[in-house]
Amino acid sequence: QVQLVESGGRLVQAGGSLRLSCAASGRTFSRYGMGWFRQAPGKEREFVASISWSNGNTHYADSVKGRFTISRDNAKNTVYLQMNSLKPEDAAVYYCAARFLFTNSDYVGRWDYWGQGTQVTVSS
C-alpha cells in the first residue's frame, strides 16, 4: 500500500505559477504509476496528468497541455505538478493518485490510492 500527501496549493493570480507536490510512503514508489486529478465545486473529478512507473511517459488533459508538467523524483518518493499560466478555471482541489505497475488512465476508477487533496485558488 501507499499513502499520499499533497501540498503546495494556495491562492495565486491568473497568469502565475504554482508547483504541487505529492509525497508517497513506502519503499516501492518507483513501481507506481502516478497521476494528478482535480475537482472544482459542483463538478466531477477530472484527469489532469499522469506519469508511468516504467519509462516516465507522461500524459495530459487537453486543457492543461503546454502549461502543466508532471514529473517524479523516485529518490524522494515525490511526484510534482508544475502549473504555469494559471487560469481561473484551473481553480480546484487537486488530488494525487497512484496505482501499482500502472501506466496511465484518465478514468478516476482505475486508480487505487488517493491523497486528501490540496486547494488551488486562482484569482482573476
Short mmCIF file of N, CA and C in Angstrom, two decimals:
data_model
loop_
_atom_site.label_atom_id
_atom_site.label_comp_id
_atom_site.label_asym_id
_atom_site.label_seq_id
_atom_site.Cartn_x
_atom_site.Cartn_y
_atom_site.Cartn_z
N GLN A 1 0.84 -1.18 0.00
CA GLN A 1 0.00 0.00 0.00
C GLN A 1 0.88 1.24 0.00
N VAL A 2 0.27 2.35 -0.35
CA VAL A 2 0.98 3.62 -0.36
C VAL A 2 0.05 4.70 0.17
N GLN A 3 0.62 5.63 0.92
CA GLN A 3 -0.13 6.78 1.41
C GLN A 3 0.39 8.02 0.72
N LEU A 4 -0.52 8.90 0.35
CA LEU A 4 -0.17 10.08 -0.44
C LEU A 4 -0.56 11.34 0.30
N VAL A 5 0.34 12.31 0.29
CA VAL A 5 0.08 13.60 0.94
C VAL A 5 0.46 14.72 -0.01
N GLU A 6 -0.55 15.48 -0.43
CA GLU A 6 -0.32 16.61 -1.33
C GLU A 6 0.01 17.87 -0.55
N SER A 7 0.71 18.77 -1.21
CA SER A 7 1.00 20.07 -0.63
C SER A 7 1.28 21.06 -1.75
N GLY A 8 1.28 22.34 -1.40
CA GLY A 8 1.65 23.37 -2.35
C GLY A 8 0.51 24.21 -2.86
N GLY A 9 -0.71 23.81 -2.59
CA GLY A 9 -1.84 24.60 -3.05
C GLY A 9 -1.96 25.91 -2.28
N ARG A 10 -2.37 26.94 -3.00
CA ARG A 10 -2.56 28.25 -2.37
C ARG A 10 -3.28 29.17 -3.34
N LEU A 11 -3.47 30.40 -2.95
CA LEU A 11 -4.05 31.42 -3.81
C LEU A 11 -2.98 32.01 -4.72
N VAL A 12 -3.28 32.09 -6.00
CA VAL A 12 -2.33 32.65 -6.96
C VAL A 12 -3.12 33.47 -7.98
N GLN A 13 -2.48 34.48 -8.53
CA GLN A 13 -3.13 35.31 -9.53
C GLN A 13 -3.13 34.61 -10.89
N ALA A 14 -4.11 34.93 -11.69
CA ALA A 14 -4.15 34.40 -13.05
C ALA A 14 -2.86 34.78 -13.78
N GLY A 15 -2.33 33.81 -14.52
CA GLY A 15 -1.06 34.02 -15.21
C GLY A 15 0.14 33.59 -14.40
N GLY A 16 -0.07 33.31 -13.14
CA GLY A 16 1.01 32.92 -12.26
C GLY A 16 1.32 31.43 -12.34
N SER A 17 2.27 31.03 -11.50
CA SER A 17 2.72 29.64 -11.49
C SER A 17 2.64 29.07 -10.08
N LEU A 18 2.59 27.76 -10.03
CA LEU A 18 2.49 27.05 -8.76
C LEU A 18 3.05 25.65 -8.97
N ARG A 19 3.72 25.11 -7.96
CA ARG A 19 4.15 23.72 -8.02
C ARG A 19 3.54 22.94 -6.88
N LEU A 20 2.82 21.91 -7.24
CA LEU A 20 2.25 21.00 -6.25
C LEU A 20 3.19 19.81 -6.06
N SER A 21 3.19 19.30 -4.84
CA SER A 21 3.98 18.12 -4.52
C SER A 21 3.07 17.05 -3.93
N CYS A 22 3.45 15.81 -4.17
CA CYS A 22 2.74 14.68 -3.57
C CYS A 22 3.79 13.72 -3.03
N ALA A 23 3.86 13.62 -1.73
CA ALA A 23 4.81 12.73 -1.09
C ALA A 23 4.15 11.39 -0.81
N ALA A 24 4.85 10.31 -1.17
CA ALA A 24 4.31 8.97 -1.00
C ALA A 24 5.11 8.18 0.03
N SER A 25 4.40 7.38 0.78
CA SER A 25 5.07 6.49 1.72
C SER A 25 5.46 5.20 1.02
N GLY A 26 6.27 4.40 1.67
CA GLY A 26 6.58 3.09 1.12
C GLY A 26 7.90 3.04 0.37
N ARG A 27 8.38 1.83 0.14
CA ARG A 27 9.69 1.62 -0.46
C ARG A 27 9.61 1.28 -1.94
N THR A 28 8.40 1.19 -2.48
CA THR A 28 8.26 0.78 -3.87
C THR A 28 7.65 1.87 -4.72
N PHE A 29 7.88 3.11 -4.36
CA PHE A 29 7.27 4.24 -5.07
C PHE A 29 7.59 4.19 -6.56
N SER A 30 8.79 3.79 -6.89
CA SER A 30 9.20 3.79 -8.30
C SER A 30 8.36 2.86 -9.16
N ARG A 31 7.66 1.94 -8.54
CA ARG A 31 6.86 0.98 -9.27
C ARG A 31 5.38 1.37 -9.35
N TYR A 32 5.10 2.61 -8.96
CA TYR A 32 3.73 3.11 -9.03
C TYR A 32 3.58 4.13 -10.15
N GLY A 33 2.56 3.92 -10.98
CA GLY A 33 2.14 5.00 -11.85
C GLY A 33 1.49 6.07 -10.99
N MET A 34 1.72 7.34 -11.34
CA MET A 34 1.22 8.44 -10.53
C MET A 34 0.40 9.39 -11.40
N GLY A 35 -0.60 9.97 -10.79
CA GLY A 35 -1.45 10.88 -11.53
C GLY A 35 -1.91 12.06 -10.68
N TRP A 36 -2.34 13.08 -11.38
CA TRP A 36 -2.99 14.24 -10.75
C TRP A 36 -4.39 14.40 -11.33
N PHE A 37 -5.33 14.63 -10.45
CA PHE A 37 -6.71 14.92 -10.82
C PHE A 37 -7.12 16.20 -10.11
N ARG A 38 -8.24 16.77 -10.54
CA ARG A 38 -8.75 17.95 -9.84
C ARG A 38 -10.27 17.92 -9.83
N GLN A 39 -10.80 18.61 -8.84
CA GLN A 39 -12.25 18.67 -8.70
C GLN A 39 -12.65 20.07 -8.26
N ALA A 40 -13.43 20.73 -9.09
CA ALA A 40 -13.97 22.04 -8.77
C ALA A 40 -15.35 21.87 -8.14
N PRO A 41 -15.81 22.85 -7.40
CA PRO A 41 -17.12 22.75 -6.73
C PRO A 41 -18.23 22.47 -7.73
N GLY A 42 -19.05 21.47 -7.44
CA GLY A 42 -20.17 21.13 -8.29
C GLY A 42 -19.81 20.35 -9.54
N LYS A 43 -18.54 19.99 -9.68
CA LYS A 43 -18.11 19.27 -10.88
C LYS A 43 -17.52 17.92 -10.49
N GLU A 44 -17.44 17.03 -11.46
CA GLU A 44 -16.83 15.73 -11.23
C GLU A 44 -15.31 15.86 -11.20
N ARG A 45 -14.69 14.90 -10.55
CA ARG A 45 -13.23 14.86 -10.54
C ARG A 45 -12.75 14.55 -11.95
N GLU A 46 -11.74 15.30 -12.39
CA GLU A 46 -11.25 15.13 -13.74
C GLU A 46 -9.75 14.93 -13.78
N PHE A 47 -9.33 14.21 -14.79
CA PHE A 47 -7.92 13.90 -15.01
C PHE A 47 -7.16 15.17 -15.40
N VAL A 48 -5.94 15.27 -14.88
CA VAL A 48 -5.06 16.39 -15.23
C VAL A 48 -3.80 15.88 -15.93
N ALA A 49 -3.09 14.97 -15.27
CA ALA A 49 -1.82 14.49 -15.83
C ALA A 49 -1.43 13.18 -15.15
N SER A 50 -0.60 12.40 -15.83
CA SER A 50 -0.09 11.18 -15.24
C SER A 50 1.31 10.90 -15.75
N ILE A 51 2.03 10.06 -14.97
CA ILE A 51 3.37 9.66 -15.35
C ILE A 51 3.52 8.19 -15.04
N SER A 52 4.04 7.43 -15.99
CA SER A 52 4.09 5.99 -15.83
C SER A 52 5.20 5.58 -14.87
N TRP A 53 5.11 4.34 -14.39
CA TRP A 53 6.12 3.84 -13.46
C TRP A 53 7.37 3.38 -14.18
N SER A 54 7.23 2.92 -15.43
CA SER A 54 8.31 2.20 -16.09
C SER A 54 9.28 3.11 -16.84
N ASN A 55 8.75 3.96 -17.69
CA ASN A 55 9.64 4.75 -18.54
C ASN A 55 9.43 6.26 -18.39
N GLY A 56 8.56 6.63 -17.45
CA GLY A 56 8.35 8.06 -17.21
C GLY A 56 7.52 8.75 -18.26
N ASN A 57 6.84 7.96 -19.10
CA ASN A 57 5.97 8.58 -20.10
C ASN A 57 4.89 9.40 -19.41
N THR A 58 4.58 10.54 -19.99
CA THR A 58 3.58 11.44 -19.40
C THR A 58 2.37 11.58 -20.32
N HIS A 59 1.27 11.96 -19.69
CA HIS A 59 0.02 12.12 -20.43
C HIS A 59 -0.73 13.27 -19.78
N TYR A 60 -1.35 14.13 -20.61
CA TYR A 60 -2.00 15.32 -20.10
C TYR A 60 -3.41 15.49 -20.65
N ALA A 61 -4.24 16.11 -19.85
CA ALA A 61 -5.54 16.54 -20.35
C ALA A 61 -5.31 17.68 -21.34
N ASP A 62 -6.17 17.76 -22.35
CA ASP A 62 -6.01 18.80 -23.36
C ASP A 62 -6.03 20.20 -22.75
N SER A 63 -6.79 20.36 -21.69
CA SER A 63 -6.95 21.68 -21.09
C SER A 63 -5.69 22.21 -20.42
N VAL A 64 -4.73 21.33 -20.15
CA VAL A 64 -3.52 21.77 -19.45
C VAL A 64 -2.25 21.55 -20.27
N LYS A 65 -2.37 20.94 -21.43
CA LYS A 65 -1.18 20.70 -22.27
C LYS A 65 -0.47 21.99 -22.59
N GLY A 66 0.85 21.96 -22.44
CA GLY A 66 1.66 23.13 -22.72
C GLY A 66 1.77 24.08 -21.54
N ARG A 67 0.95 23.87 -20.51
CA ARG A 67 1.01 24.74 -19.33
C ARG A 67 1.45 23.99 -18.07
N PHE A 68 1.06 22.73 -17.95
CA PHE A 68 1.37 21.93 -16.77
C PHE A 68 2.41 20.88 -17.13
N THR A 69 3.24 20.55 -16.15
CA THR A 69 4.23 19.49 -16.33
C THR A 69 4.25 18.60 -15.10
N ILE A 70 4.10 17.30 -15.33
CA ILE A 70 4.20 16.33 -14.25
C ILE A 70 5.60 15.72 -14.28
N SER A 71 6.15 15.50 -13.10
CA SER A 71 7.47 14.87 -13.01
C SER A 71 7.53 14.08 -11.71
N ARG A 72 8.53 13.23 -11.60
CA ARG A 72 8.67 12.44 -10.38
C ARG A 72 10.14 12.34 -9.99
N ASP A 73 10.37 12.24 -8.70
CA ASP A 73 11.70 12.02 -8.15
C ASP A 73 11.60 10.77 -7.29
N ASN A 74 12.02 9.65 -7.85
CA ASN A 74 11.87 8.39 -7.13
C ASN A 74 12.74 8.33 -5.88
N ALA A 75 13.84 9.05 -5.88
CA ALA A 75 14.70 9.06 -4.69
C ALA A 75 14.02 9.76 -3.52
N LYS A 76 13.10 10.67 -3.83
CA LYS A 76 12.39 11.41 -2.78
C LYS A 76 10.96 10.93 -2.60
N ASN A 77 10.57 9.89 -3.33
CA ASN A 77 9.20 9.38 -3.25
C ASN A 77 8.18 10.49 -3.47
N THR A 78 8.42 11.33 -4.46
CA THR A 78 7.58 12.50 -4.67
C THR A 78 7.26 12.69 -6.15
N VAL A 79 6.03 13.08 -6.41
CA VAL A 79 5.62 13.47 -7.75
C VAL A 79 5.20 14.93 -7.69
N TYR A 80 5.49 15.65 -8.76
CA TYR A 80 5.24 17.08 -8.80
C TYR A 80 4.29 17.44 -9.94
N LEU A 81 3.63 18.56 -9.79
CA LEU A 81 2.85 19.13 -10.87
C LEU A 81 3.20 20.61 -10.95
N GLN A 82 3.98 20.96 -11.97
CA GLN A 82 4.32 22.35 -12.21
C GLN A 82 3.22 22.96 -13.06
N MET A 83 2.62 24.02 -12.55
CA MET A 83 1.49 24.65 -13.24
C MET A 83 1.87 26.08 -13.58
N ASN A 84 1.89 26.38 -14.86
CA ASN A 84 2.22 27.72 -15.35
C ASN A 84 1.02 28.32 -16.06
N SER A 85 1.06 29.63 -16.24
CA SER A 85 -0.01 30.34 -16.95
C SER A 85 -1.38 29.94 -16.41
N LEU A 86 -1.51 29.99 -15.11
CA LEU A 86 -2.75 29.54 -14.48
C LEU A 86 -3.93 30.43 -14.86
N LYS A 87 -5.07 29.77 -15.00
CA LYS A 87 -6.31 30.44 -15.37
C LYS A 87 -7.33 30.26 -14.24
N PRO A 88 -8.31 31.14 -14.16
CA PRO A 88 -9.34 30.96 -13.12
C PRO A 88 -10.00 29.58 -13.18
N GLU A 89 -10.14 29.02 -14.37
CA GLU A 89 -10.78 27.72 -14.50
C GLU A 89 -9.90 26.57 -14.01
N ASP A 90 -8.66 26.86 -13.66
CA ASP A 90 -7.80 25.83 -13.07
C ASP A 90 -8.04 25.68 -11.57
N ALA A 91 -8.79 26.58 -10.99
CA ALA A 91 -9.06 26.53 -9.56
C ALA A 91 -9.84 25.26 -9.20
N ALA A 92 -9.34 24.54 -8.22
CA ALA A 92 -9.95 23.27 -7.83
C ALA A 92 -9.17 22.69 -6.66
N VAL A 93 -9.69 21.62 -6.11
CA VAL A 93 -8.89 20.79 -5.21
C VAL A 93 -8.14 19.79 -6.09
N TYR A 94 -6.84 19.74 -5.91
CA TYR A 94 -6.01 18.85 -6.71
C TYR A 94 -5.64 17.62 -5.88
N TYR A 95 -5.85 16.47 -6.51
CA TYR A 95 -5.61 15.19 -5.85
C TYR A 95 -4.51 14.42 -6.56
N CYS A 96 -3.70 13.77 -5.76
CA CYS A 96 -2.68 12.87 -6.25
C CYS A 96 -3.25 11.45 -6.21
N ALA A 97 -2.89 10.64 -7.20
CA ALA A 97 -3.38 9.27 -7.27
C ALA A 97 -2.25 8.33 -7.64
N ALA A 98 -2.40 7.06 -7.26
CA ALA A 98 -1.36 6.08 -7.55
C ALA A 98 -1.97 4.71 -7.83
N ARG A 99 -1.25 3.95 -8.64
CA ARG A 99 -1.62 2.56 -8.88
C ARG A 99 -0.35 1.80 -9.22
N PHE A 100 -0.24 0.62 -8.63
CA PHE A 100 0.97 -0.21 -8.76
C PHE A 100 1.14 -0.70 -10.19
N LEU A 101 2.36 -0.56 -10.70
CA LEU A 101 2.73 -1.05 -12.04
C LEU A 101 1.76 -0.53 -13.10
N PHE A 102 1.48 0.75 -13.01
CA PHE A 102 0.45 1.34 -13.87
C PHE A 102 1.06 2.36 -14.80
N THR A 103 0.48 2.42 -16.01
CA THR A 103 0.99 3.37 -16.99
C THR A 103 0.16 4.64 -16.98
N ASN A 104 -1.09 4.51 -17.35
CA ASN A 104 -1.90 5.72 -17.44
C ASN A 104 -3.37 5.38 -17.60
N SER A 105 -4.20 6.22 -17.03
CA SER A 105 -5.62 6.22 -17.34
C SER A 105 -6.18 7.56 -16.91
N ASP A 106 -7.07 8.09 -17.69
CA ASP A 106 -7.74 9.33 -17.27
C ASP A 106 -9.08 9.04 -16.60
N TYR A 107 -9.29 7.76 -16.29
CA TYR A 107 -10.53 7.35 -15.63
C TYR A 107 -10.29 7.25 -14.13
N VAL A 108 -11.05 7.97 -13.36
CA VAL A 108 -10.87 8.02 -11.91
C VAL A 108 -10.89 6.63 -11.29
N GLY A 109 -11.77 5.77 -11.77
CA GLY A 109 -11.96 4.46 -11.18
C GLY A 109 -10.81 3.50 -11.35
N ARG A 110 -9.84 3.84 -12.20
CA ARG A 110 -8.71 2.93 -12.42
C ARG A 110 -7.60 3.12 -11.41
N TRP A 111 -7.67 4.17 -10.62
CA TRP A 111 -6.61 4.48 -9.67
C TRP A 111 -6.97 3.94 -8.29
N ASP A 112 -5.98 3.41 -7.58
CA ASP A 112 -6.25 2.72 -6.33
C ASP A 112 -6.07 3.58 -5.08
N TYR A 113 -5.13 4.48 -5.12
CA TYR A 113 -4.80 5.25 -3.92
C TYR A 113 -4.92 6.74 -4.20
N TRP A 114 -5.43 7.45 -3.19
CA TRP A 114 -5.67 8.88 -3.33
C TRP A 114 -5.18 9.63 -2.11
N GLY A 115 -4.72 10.85 -2.36
CA GLY A 115 -4.40 11.74 -1.26
C GLY A 115 -5.63 12.52 -0.83
N GLN A 116 -5.42 13.41 0.13
CA GLN A 116 -6.55 14.15 0.69
C GLN A 116 -6.86 15.43 -0.10
N GLY A 117 -5.96 15.81 -0.99
CA GLY A 117 -6.18 16.98 -1.84
C GLY A 117 -5.55 18.25 -1.29
N THR A 118 -5.27 19.15 -2.21
CA THR A 118 -4.74 20.46 -1.85
C THR A 118 -5.47 21.51 -2.69
N GLN A 119 -5.86 22.61 -2.06
CA GLN A 119 -6.70 23.60 -2.72
C GLN A 119 -5.86 24.59 -3.52
N VAL A 120 -6.24 24.75 -4.77
CA VAL A 120 -5.64 25.77 -5.63
C VAL A 120 -6.72 26.79 -5.97
N THR A 121 -6.44 28.05 -5.67
CA THR A 121 -7.37 29.13 -5.98
C THR A 121 -6.67 30.11 -6.91
N VAL A 122 -7.35 30.47 -7.99
CA VAL A 122 -6.77 31.38 -8.98
C VAL A 122 -7.66 32.61 -9.08
N SER A 123 -7.08 33.75 -8.77
CA SER A 123 -7.84 35.00 -8.82
C SER A 123 -7.66 35.66 -10.18
N SER A 124 -8.73 36.24 -10.67
CA SER A 124 -8.68 36.88 -12.00
C SER A 124 -8.32 38.35 -11.89
#
